[in-house]
Coordinates of C-alpha atoms and ligand atoms in Angstrom, one line a residue:
M1 CA 0.0 0.0 0.0
S2 CA 1.5 3.3 -1.0
S3 CA 1.6 5.9 1.9
P4 CA 0.2 9.3 1.2
Q5 CA 2.8 11.8 -0.1
K6 CA 3.7 14.0 2.9
N7 CA 5.0 17.0 1.2
P8 CA 3.6 17.3 -2.3
P9 CA 5.4 19.8 -4.5
R10 CA 3.9 23.2 -4.4
A11 CA 3.7 25.8 -7.1
A12 CA 6.1 28.6 -6.4
S13 CA 3.4 31.1 -6.4
P14 CA -0.2 30.0 -6.8
A15 CA -1.3 31.6 -10.1
G16 CA -4.4 33.7 -10.0
R17 CA -4.6 34.5 -6.3
P18 CA -6.9 37.5 -6.1
E19 CA -5.4 40.9 -5.4
R20 CA -7.6 41.2 -2.2
F21 CA -5.1 38.9 -0.5
R22 CA -2.3 41.5 -0.7
S23 CA -2.8 44.4 1.7
Q24 CA -2.5 47.9 0.3
R25 CA -0.1 48.7 3.1
I26 CA 2.7 46.7 1.4
E27 CA 1.8 47.6 -2.1
H28 CA 4.8 50.0 -2.4
F29 CA 7.3 47.9 -0.5
T30 CA 10.4 46.8 -2.2
E31 CA 12.7 44.2 -0.9
S32 CA 15.4 45.4 1.5
V33 CA 18.3 46.0 -0.8
I34 CA 20.8 45.7 2.0
R35 CA 19.5 42.2 3.0
E36 CA 19.3 41.3 -0.8
M37 CA 23.0 42.2 -1.1
T38 CA 23.8 39.9 1.8
R39 CA 22.0 37.0 0.1
L40 CA 23.9 37.6 -3.2
A41 CA 27.2 37.8 -1.2
V42 CA 26.5 34.4 0.2
K43 CA 25.4 33.0 -3.1
H44 CA 28.6 34.3 -4.9
G45 CA 30.9 33.7 -1.9
A46 CA 31.8 37.4 -1.8
V47 CA 33.2 39.4 1.1
N48 CA 30.2 41.1 2.6
L49 CA 30.8 44.8 3.1
A50 CA 27.1 45.3 2.5
Q51 CA 25.0 44.6 5.5
G52 CA 26.3 46.4 8.7
F53 CA 27.0 43.8 11.2
P54 CA 30.3 42.9 12.8
D55 CA 32.1 39.7 11.8
F56 CA 34.0 39.7 15.1
A57 CA 32.8 38.5 18.5
A58 CA 30.9 40.6 21.0
P59 CA 32.8 41.3 24.3
E60 CA 33.4 38.0 26.1
V61 CA 31.9 39.2 29.5
L62 CA 28.7 40.0 27.7
L63 CA 28.4 36.5 26.2
D64 CA 29.1 35.1 29.6
A65 CA 26.4 37.3 31.1
A66 CA 24.0 36.0 28.4
K67 CA 24.8 32.5 29.2
K68 CA 24.4 33.0 32.9
A69 CA 21.0 34.7 32.3
L70 CA 19.8 31.6 30.6
S71 CA 20.9 29.3 33.2
D72 CA 19.7 31.6 36.0
G73 CA 16.2 31.1 34.6
H74 CA 15.4 34.4 32.8
N75 CA 13.6 32.5 30.1
Q76 CA 10.0 33.7 30.3
Y77 CA 8.4 37.0 29.3
T78 CA 9.6 40.1 31.0
I79 CA 7.0 42.8 31.7
T80 CA 6.0 43.9 28.2
W81 CA 7.9 47.2 28.3
G82 CA 11.1 45.6 29.5
A83 CA 12.7 43.9 32.6
K84 CA 12.9 46.5 35.3
P85 CA 16.6 46.2 36.0
F86 CA 17.3 46.7 32.4
R87 CA 15.1 49.8 32.2
D88 CA 16.9 51.1 35.3
A89 CA 20.3 50.5 33.6
I90 CA 19.1 52.4 30.5
A91 CA 18.0 55.3 32.6
A92 CA 21.2 55.3 34.7
K93 CA 23.3 55.4 31.5
Y94 CA 21.5 58.4 30.1
E95 CA 22.0 60.3 33.4
R96 CA 25.7 59.3 33.6
T97 CA 26.4 60.1 29.8
Y98 CA 24.3 63.1 29.1
G99 CA 23.0 64.3 32.5
L100 CA 19.5 63.4 31.0
S101 CA 17.2 62.2 33.6
V102 CA 14.8 59.5 32.5
D103 CA 12.0 57.8 34.5
P104 CA 12.5 54.0 33.9
E105 CA 8.9 53.4 35.0
R106 CA 7.1 55.7 32.6
E107 CA 9.6 56.7 30.0
V108 CA 11.4 53.6 28.7
T109 CA 10.0 50.9 26.3
V110 CA 12.3 47.9 25.6
C111 CA 11.7 46.6 22.0
C112 CA 13.0 44.0 19.6
G113 CA 15.9 46.2 18.2
S114 CA 15.7 49.9 17.2
T115 CA 13.9 48.6 14.1
E116 CA 10.9 47.8 16.2
G117 CA 11.4 51.0 18.2
M118 CA 11.1 53.1 15.1
I119 CA 8.0 51.4 13.7
A120 CA 6.3 51.2 17.0
S121 CA 7.0 54.9 17.6
M122 CA 5.8 55.9 14.2
L123 CA 2.5 53.7 14.5
A124 CA 2.0 55.3 17.9
V125 CA 2.0 58.9 16.7
A126 CA 1.3 59.1 13.1
N127 CA -2.0 58.9 11.1
P128 CA -2.7 58.6 7.5
G129 CA -2.4 62.1 6.0
D130 CA 0.3 63.1 8.4
E131 CA 3.7 64.1 7.0
I132 CA 7.1 62.8 8.2
V133 CA 10.3 64.8 7.3
I134 CA 13.2 62.5 6.4
F135 CA 16.8 63.5 5.4
E136 CA 17.9 61.8 2.1
P137 CA 20.0 59.7 1.8
Y138 CA 18.3 57.8 4.6
Y139 CA 18.3 54.3 6.3
E140 CA 16.0 52.3 4.1
N141 CA 13.5 51.2 6.9
Y142 CA 12.2 54.7 7.3
G143 CA 10.4 54.5 3.9
P144 CA 8.3 51.4 4.8
D145 CA 7.8 52.6 8.4
S146 CA 6.1 55.7 7.1
L147 CA 4.1 53.7 4.5
L148 CA 2.8 51.5 7.3
C149 CA 1.5 54.5 9.1
G150 CA 0.0 55.9 5.9
A151 CA 2.1 59.0 6.4
R152 CA 3.5 61.1 3.5
R153 CA 7.2 61.5 3.4
R154 CA 9.0 64.8 2.8
Y155 CA 12.5 64.5 1.9
V156 CA 15.3 67.0 2.6
T157 CA 18.6 66.5 0.9
L158 CA 22.0 66.0 2.7
H159 CA 24.6 67.4 0.3
A160 CA 28.1 65.8 -0.2
P161 CA 30.8 66.1 0.7
D162 CA 29.9 67.0 4.3
W163 CA 26.3 65.9 3.9
S164 CA 25.0 69.4 5.0
F165 CA 21.4 70.5 4.5
D166 CA 20.0 73.7 3.3
P167 CA 18.1 75.3 6.2
A168 CA 15.6 76.9 3.9
E169 CA 14.8 73.6 2.2
L170 CA 14.3 72.0 5.7
R171 CA 12.0 74.8 6.7
A172 CA 10.0 74.4 3.5
A173 CA 9.5 70.8 4.3
F174 CA 7.5 71.6 7.6
N175 CA 3.9 72.6 7.6
A176 CA 0.7 72.0 9.6
R177 CA 0.5 68.4 8.7
T178 CA 4.1 67.6 9.8
K179 CA 3.9 65.1 12.6
A180 CA 7.6 64.2 13.1
I181 CA 11.1 64.5 11.6
I182 CA 13.4 61.6 11.7
V183 CA 16.9 62.4 12.7
N184 CA 19.5 59.7 12.4
T185 CA 22.8 60.8 13.9
P186 CA 25.5 59.5 13.5
N187 CA 24.0 58.8 10.2
N188 CA 23.6 55.7 8.1
P189 CA 24.6 55.7 5.2
T190 CA 26.7 58.9 5.1
G191 CA 28.5 58.8 8.4
K192 CA 27.5 62.4 9.1
V193 CA 27.4 63.5 12.7
F194 CA 24.9 66.4 12.9
S195 CA 26.4 69.5 14.4
L196 CA 24.9 71.3 17.5
A197 CA 23.9 74.2 15.2
E198 CA 22.2 71.8 12.8
L199 CA 20.4 70.1 15.6
Q200 CA 19.3 73.4 17.1
C201 CA 17.9 74.4 13.7
I202 CA 15.9 71.2 13.7
A203 CA 14.7 71.7 17.3
E204 CA 13.5 75.3 16.5
L205 CA 11.4 74.0 13.6
C206 CA 10.0 71.2 15.7
Q207 CA 8.9 73.7 18.2
E208 CA 7.6 76.3 15.7
F209 CA 5.5 73.7 13.9
D210 CA 4.6 71.6 17.0
T211 CA 6.3 68.6 15.6
L212 CA 8.1 65.6 17.2
A213 CA 11.6 64.5 16.6
I214 CA 12.1 60.8 16.3
T215 CA 15.9 60.2 16.7
D216 CA 17.6 57.0 15.7
E217 CA 20.9 57.2 17.8
I218 CA 22.0 53.6 17.3
Y219 CA 25.6 54.7 16.3
E220 CA 25.9 57.2 19.2
H221 CA 29.1 55.7 20.5
I222 CA 30.9 55.3 17.1
L223 CA 32.5 58.7 16.5
Y224 CA 35.8 59.9 14.8
D225 CA 38.0 62.9 14.8
G226 CA 36.6 64.6 17.8
A227 CA 33.0 64.4 16.6
V228 CA 30.4 64.7 19.5
H229 CA 27.0 63.2 19.8
V230 CA 24.3 65.4 21.1
P231 CA 20.9 63.7 21.7
V232 CA 18.2 66.0 20.4
M233 CA 16.3 65.2 23.6
T234 CA 18.8 67.2 25.7
L235 CA 18.3 70.5 23.7
P236 CA 16.1 73.3 25.1
G237 CA 12.4 72.7 24.5
M238 CA 12.9 69.1 23.1
R239 CA 12.7 67.0 26.2
D240 CA 9.1 66.2 25.8
R241 CA 8.9 66.3 22.0
T242 CA 11.6 63.8 21.3
I243 CA 11.3 60.1 20.9
L244 CA 14.7 58.7 21.3
V245 CA 15.4 55.3 19.8
N246 CA 18.5 53.2 20.5
S247 CA 19.7 49.7 20.8
M248 CA 22.5 47.3 22.0
S249 CA 23.2 46.2 18.4
K250 CA 26.0 48.3 17.2
T251 CA 27.4 49.7 20.6
Y252 CA 27.9 46.1 21.9
S253 CA 28.4 44.2 18.6
V254 CA 25.2 42.1 19.0
T255 CA 23.0 42.9 16.0
G256 CA 21.4 39.5 16.2
W257 CA 20.2 39.9 19.8
R258 CA 17.4 42.3 18.8
V259 CA 17.3 44.4 22.0
G260 CA 16.6 48.0 21.7
W261 CA 14.7 50.7 23.5
V262 CA 12.7 53.9 23.1
V263 CA 12.9 56.9 25.5
A264 CA 10.0 59.3 25.5
A265 CA 7.8 61.4 27.7
P266 CA 5.2 59.4 29.7
D267 CA 2.2 60.2 27.4
L268 CA 4.2 59.3 24.3
T269 CA 5.5 56.2 26.0
D270 CA 1.9 55.1 26.9
S271 CA 1.1 55.1 23.1
I272 CA 4.3 53.4 22.1
R273 CA 3.9 50.7 24.7
K274 CA 0.5 50.0 23.4
V275 CA 1.8 49.3 19.9
H276 CA 4.8 47.5 21.1
D277 CA 2.8 45.1 23.4
F278 CA 0.7 43.9 20.5
L279 CA 3.5 43.8 18.0
T280 CA 6.0 41.7 19.8
V281 CA 5.1 41.5 23.5
G282 CA 8.7 41.9 24.4
A283 CA 12.3 41.5 23.6
A284 CA 14.3 38.4 24.6
A285 CA 14.4 38.2 28.4
P286 CA 17.9 36.7 28.9
L287 CA 19.4 39.1 26.6
Q288 CA 17.9 42.1 28.4
H289 CA 19.4 40.7 31.6
A290 CA 22.9 40.6 29.9
G291 CA 22.2 44.1 28.7
I292 CA 22.3 45.3 32.3
L293 CA 26.0 44.5 32.4
A294 CA 26.6 46.1 29.0
L295 CA 24.9 49.4 30.0
S296 CA 27.2 49.6 33.0
F297 CA 30.4 49.4 31.1
P298 CA 32.9 52.2 31.9
D299 CA 33.6 55.1 29.6
S300 CA 36.8 53.4 28.5
Y301 CA 34.7 50.7 26.7
Y302 CA 33.2 53.4 24.5
Q303 CA 36.5 55.1 23.8
S304 CA 38.1 51.8 22.7
L305 CA 35.0 51.2 20.5
S306 CA 35.5 54.5 18.6
A307 CA 39.3 54.0 18.5
E308 CA 39.0 50.5 17.1
Y309 CA 36.4 51.6 14.5
R310 CA 38.6 54.5 13.6
T311 CA 41.4 52.1 12.7
K312 CA 39.0 50.1 10.6
R313 CA 37.6 53.3 9.0
D314 CA 41.1 54.3 7.9
H315 CA 41.8 50.8 6.8
L316 CA 38.8 50.7 4.5
L317 CA 39.4 54.3 3.2
E318 CA 42.8 53.3 2.1
V319 CA 41.6 50.1 0.5
L320 CA 38.9 51.9 -1.5
T321 CA 41.3 54.8 -2.5
D322 CA 43.9 52.4 -3.5
A323 CA 41.5 50.5 -5.7
G324 CA 40.6 53.9 -7.6
L325 CA 37.3 54.6 -5.9
R326 CA 36.5 58.0 -4.2
P327 CA 35.2 57.5 -0.7
Y328 CA 33.7 60.3 1.5
T329 CA 35.3 60.1 5.0
P330 CA 32.6 59.5 7.7
A331 CA 32.7 61.3 11.0
G332 CA 30.7 58.5 12.7
A333 CA 28.9 55.1 12.3
Y334 CA 30.6 52.4 10.2
Y335 CA 29.8 53.1 6.6
V336 CA 31.6 54.8 3.7
M337 CA 29.7 56.3 0.9
T338 CA 31.9 56.1 -2.1
R339 CA 31.8 57.4 -5.6
F340 CA 32.8 55.0 -8.4
D341 CA 33.3 57.4 -11.4
G342 CA 35.7 56.2 -13.9
M343 CA 35.0 52.6 -13.3
G344 CA 33.1 52.2 -16.6
Q345 CA 29.8 51.1 -15.0
K346 CA 26.6 52.9 -15.9
S347 CA 24.7 52.7 -12.6
D348 CA 25.2 51.9 -8.9
T349 CA 23.2 48.7 -9.3
E350 CA 25.3 47.6 -12.2
F351 CA 28.5 48.3 -10.4
S352 CA 27.3 46.4 -7.3
R353 CA 26.5 43.4 -9.4
H354 CA 29.9 43.6 -11.0
L355 CA 31.5 43.9 -7.6
I356 CA 29.7 40.8 -6.2
E357 CA 29.8 38.5 -9.3
N358 CA 33.2 39.5 -10.8
I359 CA 35.3 41.1 -8.1
G360 CA 34.0 39.2 -5.0
V361 CA 33.0 42.1 -2.7
A362 CA 29.5 43.0 -1.8
A363 CA 28.4 46.7 -1.1
V364 CA 25.1 48.4 -1.2
P365 CA 24.0 50.5 -4.2
G366 CA 23.6 54.1 -3.3
S367 CA 20.3 54.6 -4.9
S368 CA 18.6 52.3 -2.3
F369 CA 19.1 55.2 0.2
F370 CA 17.3 57.7 -1.9
E371 CA 13.7 58.4 -2.8
H372 CA 15.0 60.2 -5.8
R373 CA 17.1 57.2 -6.9
E374 CA 19.0 59.1 -9.5
K375 CA 20.8 61.1 -6.7
G376 CA 22.5 57.9 -5.6
A377 CA 23.3 56.5 -8.9
A378 CA 27.0 57.3 -8.7
L379 CA 27.3 56.1 -5.1
I380 CA 27.9 52.8 -3.3
R381 CA 28.0 52.1 0.4
F382 CA 30.7 49.8 2.0
C383 CA 30.7 49.0 5.7
F384 CA 33.8 48.5 7.8
C385 CA 32.5 46.7 10.9
K386 CA 34.8 43.8 10.0
K387 CA 38.0 42.1 11.1
A388 CA 41.3 43.5 9.6
E389 CA 41.7 40.2 7.8
T390 CA 38.3 40.7 6.1
L391 CA 39.2 44.2 5.0
D392 CA 42.5 42.9 3.7
R393 CA 40.7 40.2 1.7
A394 CA 38.6 43.1 0.3
R395 CA 41.7 44.9 -0.6
A396 CA 43.2 42.0 -2.6
L397 CA 39.9 41.7 -4.4
L398 CA 39.2 45.3 -5.1
N399 CA 42.6 45.8 -6.5
R400 CA 41.4 43.8 -9.5
L401 CA 39.2 46.8 -10.3
K402 CA 42.4 48.4 -11.7
C403 CA 43.1 45.5 -14.1
Ligands
LIG1 N1 21.9 48.8 9.9 C1 22.5 47.8 9.0 C2 22.8 48.4 7.7 O1 22.4 49.4 7.4 C3 21.7 46.5 9.0 C4 20.5 46.7 8.3 C5 19.5 45.5 8.5 O2 19.6 44.6 7.7 N2 18.6 45.6 9.4 O3 23.5 47.7 6.9

């Protein structure tokens, strides 16, 4: 007797499924180009300088703390907005670092990475018809985040080489429908660290137009050449109109842990917690417990982090320049926007494909960071959160561009 076939082959995409099974919310979504490049890197065995995650280990003591948290039994849900001692550690760190006092009971929401922090915040405050101001080039998630809220995006250009903006253009982007501006500093993909004067200009517009600032500060501790990070929340008039988003991912080299947080005034936090609760319930309990140790690291940890990344930045800048590319030097974060003029490739996507398939190095096409895609057509983004030997492998491969 033949047994029934357990896993009959399935059509890749059932033909003719009616449109009504695809929500309008995702109609304008495109695949994440950053993650697509990682997939292509794996497929072609290329060195992955596309997706920004370290290829070196997180601090040993942190890994030990995570193992201990597991064996100590922190394996069930924490309270939905985060384990109390972790929220206390977050508040203590803001007090210590910026003199910013935060109420861990009413102003902190622990999320699954800053990715959830951003979307939970935006869903909590924005309605269809609202407008969100975004600097361009921008981290690709902000587009889909706004689409999910039904908010309209207004783009303000950051101009190379220092990625400055025109204050008049910024002002023109604000109006009575503006609900929030997203400020990502230090910035992905440009490495720009917004100056105090620029942040003050943003803060003044937020107050004039009664608008929120949603700040993505995930690279706060990765700074070069004396650049200083100023949380917008610490500026006059901004304490209660800023939603500050951050995470453990980049600062402690644990991008896969998915532990982030949002700091905001109690009324905003109430709304954000409502969204967060129903989106994810909570971030991984044992990893929040390990995070308590991370957030108590001394200042020297952060100084070393910046110093180590500075060495990596200079390493990659040299690799790219030697290969005949034209990198812009970042002041923070761990990416290098690079011009590839003179390489004989028509577009950034063509050049990226050439790099992955024929050279063996993956990077991200610049246009994926722009709404006006043509503005990124001569750019490509490399990341340098990699071991020196990985950057040297990239050097050997990229040198073939000169052949
Ligand atoms: N922030 C990282 C980058 O820009 C990782 C992005 C992601 O895949 N979530 O490359």
